[in-house]
Coordinates of C-alpha atoms in Angstrom, one line a residue:
X1 CA -38.5 4.1 34.5
X2 CA -36.1 1.6 33.0
X3 CA -32.9 1.3 35.2
X4 CA -29.9 0.5 33.0
X5 CA -27.9 -0.5 36.0
X6 CA -30.1 -3.5 36.6
X7 CA -28.9 -4.9 33.5
X8 CA -25.5 -5.3 34.8
X9 CA -26.3 -8.7 36.6
X10 CA -25.4 -12.4 35.7
X11 CA -27.6 -13.8 33.0
X12 CA -28.3 -16.7 35.3
X13 CA -29.8 -14.5 37.9
X14 CA -32.4 -12.8 35.8
X15 CA -35.8 -12.6 37.4
X16 CA -39.3 -12.0 35.5
X17 CA -40.3 -8.7 36.7
X18 CA -41.3 -6.3 33.9
X19 CA -38.2 -4.1 34.1
X20 CA -36.0 -7.3 33.9
X21 CA -37.8 -8.3 30.9
X22 CA -36.8 -5.1 29.4
X23 CA -33.4 -5.5 30.5
X24 CA -33.3 -9.0 28.9
X25 CA -34.4 -7.6 25.5
X26 CA -31.6 -4.9 25.8
X27 CA -29.2 -7.5 26.5
X28 CA -30.2 -9.8 23.6
X29 CA -30.3 -6.7 21.2
X30 CA -26.7 -5.8 22.6
X31 CA -25.5 -9.2 22.0
X32 CA -26.9 -9.2 18.4
X33 CA -25.2 -5.8 17.9
X34 CA -21.9 -7.0 19.0
X35 CA -22.0 -10.1 16.8
X36 CA -23.0 -7.8 13.9
X37 CA -20.1 -5.4 14.5
X38 CA -17.5 -7.9 15.2
X39 CA -17.2 -8.9 11.7
X40 CA -14.4 -11.0 10.4
X41 CA -11.2 -11.6 12.5
X42 CA -8.4 -10.4 10.1
X43 CA -5.8 -11.7 12.5
X44 CA -7.3 -15.2 12.4
X45 CA -7.5 -15.0 8.6
X46 CA -3.9 -14.5 8.2
X47 CA -3.0 -16.8 11.1
X48 CA -1.1 -14.2 13.1
X49 CA -1.5 -12.9 16.7
X50 CA -2.9 -9.5 17.4
X51 CA 0.5 -8.4 18.4
X52 CA 2.3 -9.4 15.0
X53 CA 4.7 -7.1 13.6
X54 CA 4.4 -5.8 10.2
X55 CA 7.1 -8.2 8.7
X56 CA 5.2 -11.2 10.3
X57 CA 1.9 -9.9 8.7
X58 CA 3.5 -9.6 5.4
X59 CA 5.2 -12.9 5.5
X60 CA 1.9 -14.7 6.4
X61 CA 0.0 -12.8 3.6
X62 CA 2.7 -13.8 0.9
X63 CA 2.5 -17.5 1.9
X64 CA -1.4 -17.6 1.8
X65 CA -1.5 -15.4 -1.4
X66 CA 0.9 -17.8 -3.2
X67 CA -1.3 -20.9 -2.0
X68 CA -4.7 -19.4 -3.0
X69 CA -3.8 -17.1 -6.0
X70 CA -6.4 -17.6 -8.8
X71 CA -3.6 -18.3 -11.2
X72 CA -2.6 -21.5 -9.2
X73 CA -6.3 -22.5 -8.7
X74 CA -8.0 -21.6 -12.0
X75 CA -11.2 -23.9 -11.4
X76 CA -11.4 -23.4 -7.8
X77 CA -14.0 -20.7 -6.8
X78 CA -13.4 -21.3 -3.1
X79 CA -9.6 -20.5 -3.6
X80 CA -10.6 -17.2 -5.4
X81 CA -12.8 -16.1 -2.3
X82 CA -10.1 -17.1 0.0
X83 CA -7.6 -15.1 -1.9
X84 CA -9.9 -12.0 -1.9
X85 CA -10.5 -12.6 1.9
X86 CA -6.7 -12.6 2.8
X87 CA -6.1 -9.6 0.6
X88 CA -8.8 -7.5 2.5
X89 CA -7.2 -8.7 5.7
X90 CA -3.7 -7.8 4.6
X91 CA -4.9 -4.4 3.2
X92 CA -6.3 -3.5 6.7
X93 CA -3.5 -4.9 8.8
X94 CA -0.6 -3.5 6.8
X95 CA -1.9 0.1 7.2
X96 CA -1.3 1.5 10.6
X97 CA -4.4 3.7 10.7
X98 CA -6.7 0.9 9.6
X99 CA -5.1 -1.6 11.9
X100 CA -5.7 0.9 14.8
X101 CA -9.3 1.3 14.0
X102 CA -9.8 -2.4 13.4
X103 CA -8.3 -3.2 16.8
X104 CA -10.7 -0.8 18.5
X105 CA -14.0 -1.1 16.3
X106 CA -13.5 -4.3 14.1
X107 CA -14.4 -4.7 10.5
X108 CA -17.3 -2.4 10.6
X109 CA -15.0 0.4 12.1
X110 CA -12.8 0.1 9.1
X111 CA -15.8 0.1 6.6
X112 CA -16.9 3.3 8.1
X113 CA -13.4 4.9 7.6
X114 CA -13.9 4.3 3.9
X115 CA -17.3 6.1 4.1
X116 CA -15.6 9.0 5.7
X117 CA -16.4 7.9 9.3
X118 CA -12.7 8.3 10.4
X119 CA -10.9 6.7 13.2
X120 CA -13.2 8.3 15.8
X121 CA -16.2 6.1 14.6
X122 CA -18.3 5.0 17.5
X123 CA -20.4 2.0 16.6
X124 CA -22.5 2.2 19.8
X125 CA -23.5 5.9 19.5
X126 CA -26.8 5.2 17.4
X127 CA -27.6 2.1 19.6
X128 CA -27.6 3.8 22.8
X129 CA -29.3 6.9 21.4
X130 CA -32.3 4.8 20.5
X131 CA -32.7 3.6 24.1
X132 CA -32.7 7.2 25.3
X133 CA -29.3 7.2 27.1
X134 CA -28.4 10.4 25.1
X135 CA -26.1 10.8 22.1
X136 CA -22.7 12.1 22.8
X137 CA -22.0 15.2 20.6
X138 CA -19.6 14.2 17.7
X139 CA -16.1 14.6 18.3
X140 CA -14.5 17.8 17.0
X141 CA -12.5 17.0 13.8
X142 CA -9.0 16.1 15.1
X143 CA -6.2 18.5 13.8
X144 CA -3.3 17.0 12.1
X145 CA 0.2 18.2 10.7
X146 CA 0.9 18.2 7.2
X147 CA 1.8 15.0 5.2
X148 CA 5.1 14.7 3.8
X149 CA 5.9 12.8 0.4
X150 CA 9.5 11.7 -0.5
X151 CA 10.9 10.0 -3.6
X152 CA 12.4 6.8 -2.8
X153 CA 15.1 6.4 -5.5
X154 CA 15.6 2.8 -6.2
X155 CA 17.5 0.7 -8.8
X156 CA 16.2 -1.9 -11.2
X157 CA 18.2 -4.5 -9.3
X158 CA 16.5 -3.7 -6.2
X159 CA 13.1 -3.9 -7.7
X160 CA 14.1 -7.3 -9.1
X161 CA 15.6 -8.9 -5.9
X162 CA 14.2 -6.8 -3.2
X163 CA 16.0 -5.0 -0.5
X164 CA 15.9 -3.3 3.0
X165 CA 17.1 0.1 3.3
X166 CA 17.6 2.3 6.4
X167 CA 17.0 6.0 6.0
X168 CA 18.2 8.6 8.5
X169 CA 15.8 11.8 8.6
X170 CA 15.9 14.9 10.5
X171 CA 12.3 15.5 11.7
X172 CA 10.8 18.5 13.6
X173 CA 9.0 17.5 16.8
X174 CA 7.3 19.4 19.8
X175 CA 8.7 18.9 23.1
X176 CA 7.1 20.1 26.5
X177 CA 8.9 23.0 28.2
X178 CA 7.9 24.8 31.4
X179 CA 4.9 26.9 31.8
X180 CA 1.5 26.5 30.0
X181 CA -0.4 27.8 27.0
X182 CA -3.8 28.0 25.9
X183 CA -4.9 25.3 23.5
X184 CA -7.9 23.7 21.8
X185 CA -9.6 26.9 21.6
X186 CA -13.3 26.9 20.4
X187 CA -16.5 29.0 20.5
X188 CA -19.2 27.7 22.8
X189 CA -22.9 28.9 23.2
X190 CA -24.1 29.8 26.6
X191 CA -27.6 30.2 27.6
X192 CA -28.8 33.0 30.0
X193 CA -32.1 33.7 31.6
X194 CA -33.0 37.4 31.0
X195 CA -36.3 37.0 32.6
X196 CA -39.4 34.9 33.4
X197 CA -39.6 32.5 30.2
X198 CA -36.8 34.5 28.4
X199 CA -33.6 33.2 27.4
X200 CA -30.4 34.6 25.6
X201 CA -27.8 32.7 23.8
X202 CA -24.4 34.1 23.6
X203 CA -21.0 32.9 22.0
X204 CA -17.9 32.7 24.1
X205 CA -14.3 31.7 23.3
X206 CA -13.2 28.8 25.4
X207 CA -9.7 27.3 25.7
X208 CA -7.9 24.6 27.7
X209 CA -4.7 24.8 29.4
X210 CA -1.9 22.7 28.0
X211 CA 1.9 22.4 28.7
X212 CA 4.1 24.9 26.8
X213 CA 5.7 23.4 23.8
X214 CA 9.0 24.1 21.7
X215 CA 9.9 22.7 18.3
X216 CA 13.1 20.7 18.1
X217 CA 14.8 18.6 15.5
X218 CA 15.4 15.0 16.1
X219 CA 17.2 12.4 13.7
X220 CA 15.3 9.1 13.4
X221 CA 15.9 6.0 11.4
X222 CA 13.3 4.6 9.2
X223 CA 13.4 0.9 7.8
X224 CA 12.0 0.5 4.4
X225 CA 11.3 -2.6 2.6
X226 CA 11.7 -2.5 -1.3
X227 CA 9.7 -5.5 -2.4
X228 CA 10.3 -7.3 -5.7
X229 CA 8.1 -6.2 -8.3
X230 CA 7.3 -2.7 -7.0
X231 CA 6.5 -0.3 -9.7
X232 CA 7.1 3.7 -10.0
X233 CA 4.5 5.6 -8.0
X234 CA 3.9 2.8 -5.4
X235 CA 3.8 4.4 -1.9
X236 CA 4.8 3.3 1.6
X237 CA 3.0 5.0 4.4
X238 CA 4.5 5.8 7.8
X239 CA 1.6 7.1 10.1
X240 CA 2.5 10.0 12.3
X241 CA 6.1 10.7 10.8
X242 CA 5.1 13.8 9.0
X243 CA 4.9 17.4 9.9
X244 CA 3.8 17.8 13.7
X245 CA 0.8 19.8 14.8
X246 CA 0.8 21.8 18.1
X247 CA -2.6 20.8 19.0
X248 CA -3.0 17.5 17.2
X249 CA -1.3 14.5 15.7
X250 CA 1.6 14.7 13.3
X251 CA 0.9 14.2 9.5
X252 CA 2.1 10.9 7.7
X253 CA 5.1 10.4 5.8
X254 CA 4.9 8.8 2.3
X255 CA 7.8 7.2 0.3
X256 CA 7.2 7.1 -3.4
X257 CA 9.1 4.7 -5.5
X258 CA 11.1 6.2 -8.3
X259 CA 13.3 4.0 -10.5
X260 CA 16.6 5.2 -11.7
X261 CA 17.5 4.9 -15.3
X262 CA 19.3 1.5 -16.1
X263 CA 22.2 1.1 -18.5
X264 CA 20.9 -2.0 -20.2
X265 CA 17.2 -2.4 -19.5
X266 CA 14.0 -0.5 -19.7
X267 CA 10.9 -1.6 -17.9
X268 CA 7.2 -1.6 -19.1
X269 CA 5.0 -3.3 -16.6
X270 CA 6.4 -6.7 -15.6
X271 CA 8.5 -6.7 -19.0
X272 CA 12.0 -5.8 -19.6
X273 CA 13.3 -4.4 -22.9
X274 CA 16.9 -4.2 -24.0
X275 CA 18.7 -3.3 -27.4
X276 CA 21.6 -5.7 -28.6
X277 CA 24.1 -4.3 -31.2
X278 CA 25.6 -7.0 -33.4
X279 CA 28.0 -6.8 -36.4
X280 CA 27.0 -7.2 -40.1
X281 CA 28.8 -10.6 -40.0
X282 CA 26.9 -11.8 -37.0
X283 CA 23.6 -10.7 -38.5
X284 CA 24.3 -12.7 -41.6
X285 CA 25.8 -16.0 -40.3
X286 CA 24.5 -16.0 -36.6
X287 CA 26.1 -15.7 -33.3
X288 CA 25.9 -16.9 -29.7
X289 CA 26.2 -14.9 -26.5
X290 CA 24.8 -14.2 -23.0
X291 CA 23.1 -11.1 -21.5
X292 CA 23.8 -10.6 -18.1
X293 CA 20.6 -10.3 -15.9
X294 CA 19.8 -8.0 -12.9
X295 CA 20.6 -10.8 -10.4
X296 CA 23.8 -11.9 -12.2
X297 CA 22.5 -15.0 -14.1
X298 CA 23.0 -15.3 -17.8
X299 CA 20.3 -15.1 -20.5
X300 CA 21.5 -17.1 -23.6
X301 CA 20.8 -15.5 -26.9
X302 CA 21.6 -17.6 -30.0
X303 CA 20.9 -16.9 -33.6
X304 CA 21.6 -19.3 -36.6
X305 CA 19.3 -17.5 -39.2
X306 CA 19.9 -14.0 -40.5
X307 CA 19.0 -11.3 -38.1
X308 CA 17.7 -8.0 -39.6
X309 CA 18.1 -4.6 -38.2
X310 CA 15.2 -3.9 -35.9
X311 CA 14.2 -7.4 -35.3
X312 CA 13.1 -8.3 -31.9
X313 CA 12.9 -11.7 -30.1
X314 CA 11.3 -12.6 -26.7
X315 CA 12.8 -14.6 -23.8
X316 CA 9.9 -15.9 -21.8
X317 CA 10.0 -15.5 -18.0
X318 CA 13.1 -13.2 -18.1
X319 CA 11.3 -10.1 -17.0
X320 CA 10.5 -8.6 -13.6
X321 CA 8.6 -10.5 -10.8
X322 CA 5.0 -9.6 -10.5
X323 CA 4.3 -7.6 -7.3
X324 CA 1.3 -9.7 -6.4
X325 CA 2.4 -13.0 -7.4
X326 CA 6.2 -13.6 -7.1
X327 CA 6.0 -16.9 -9.0
X328 CA 4.8 -14.9 -12.1
X329 CA 7.5 -13.3 -14.2
X330 CA 7.3 -11.0 -17.2
X331 CA 9.3 -11.6 -20.5
X332 CA 12.4 -9.9 -21.9
X333 CA 12.2 -8.4 -25.3
X334 CA 15.5 -8.0 -27.2
X335 CA 15.7 -5.6 -30.3
X336 CA 18.7 -5.8 -32.5
X337 CA 21.0 -3.2 -34.0
X338 CA 23.3 -4.0 -36.9
X339 CA 26.7 -2.2 -37.0
X340 CA 27.8 -1.8 -40.6
X341 CA 31.6 -1.8 -41.2
X342 CA 33.2 1.4 -42.2
X343 CA 35.6 2.1 -45.1
X344 CA 35.7 0.9 -48.8
X345 CA 35.4 -2.5 -50.2
X346 CA 37.8 -3.6 -52.9
X347 CA 36.3 -4.5 -56.4
X348 CA 37.3 -8.1 -55.5
X349 CA 35.5 -8.0 -52.2
X350 CA 32.4 -6.5 -53.9
X351 CA 32.1 -9.2 -56.2
X352 CA 32.5 -11.9 -53.5
X353 CA 29.6 -10.3 -51.6
X354 CA 27.4 -10.2 -54.8
X355 CA 28.2 -13.9 -55.5
X356 CA 27.5 -15.0 -51.8
X357 CA 24.2 -13.0 -51.4
X358 CA 23.0 -13.4 -54.9
X359 CA 20.4 -10.8 -54.2
X360 CA 18.4 -8.7 -56.8
X361 CA 17.8 -5.1 -56.1
X362 CA 14.7 -4.2 -54.0
X363 CA 15.2 -0.5 -54.0
X364 CA 11.6 1.0 -53.2
X365 CA 10.7 4.4 -52.1
X366 CA 7.8 4.6 -49.5
X367 CA 6.4 6.4 -46.6
X368 CA 7.7 4.8 -43.6
X369 CA 5.3 6.6 -41.0

């Protein structure tokens, strides 16, 4: 019979008995499996240590993303592959749950999460099962508290420049008290011998003993980063910061970006839209002015030709930063309104206008829809 304990010996001390030959095959297969399961090292890809903070991971990702972005390397397929790789690494390490699974099970574990394997994925279960060591029963699905979704109200200025905000939140948590309670209750099947060659299976309720708990409210501070270029609906996740569960992990807390209405600008994608009211005189003879941007710099607007009501001009690169590529900016679109003077013109003034404009009548009735 194969003895697994004999495998736990130095490779240099292997002998050539039949059982040891089996052991060597196991070790070889085991090594191959380890290499296959290890996958890529996302920490190495981003150039950070395994203990790196979220800020350090994000900083490293931004630096590499700017270097290898396809827009900067249009003819370099290697750069496109590298950009895809660092994006996958960041997507994993920026998510608390995925990072925890990656640290424990590697890239293969993260892939299994996407296939419904969950954080309890065990990459060795099937391997040992094939060699007759017995498969462990699949872990009972872990109980979890409810998720909480909160609107993160932000200004357009914050989405243009970026910002760090600290939010204080009262959160219910369970604390241990004196005494014990029943927990993790479940139904188990038991087999009883009722006679020679005769068995009966019965179902029993089984519970563990856990410390007593009480629900208390704690105030905690959560630091959020509002990144330049974020758009409405984007979510920041804080694992384990949601509603608590007496017999499991707390749910997750999600902050969803919601932009306040701005007095001057309206955003569509990475573009900004605004309306500019000018006088009839300015519409006819031109004007020169500045529009104050979100960060305080001035956008010059100069017209020498006639500007008609509803006309739109574009200011290239004066829109919002792109979330994925900070060097890429949207455009600003300015639509003109013309304010006509009130009151009556004298006969002499009307004659002067006619002489200056020298315009024939263009009165036309049509369906404008």
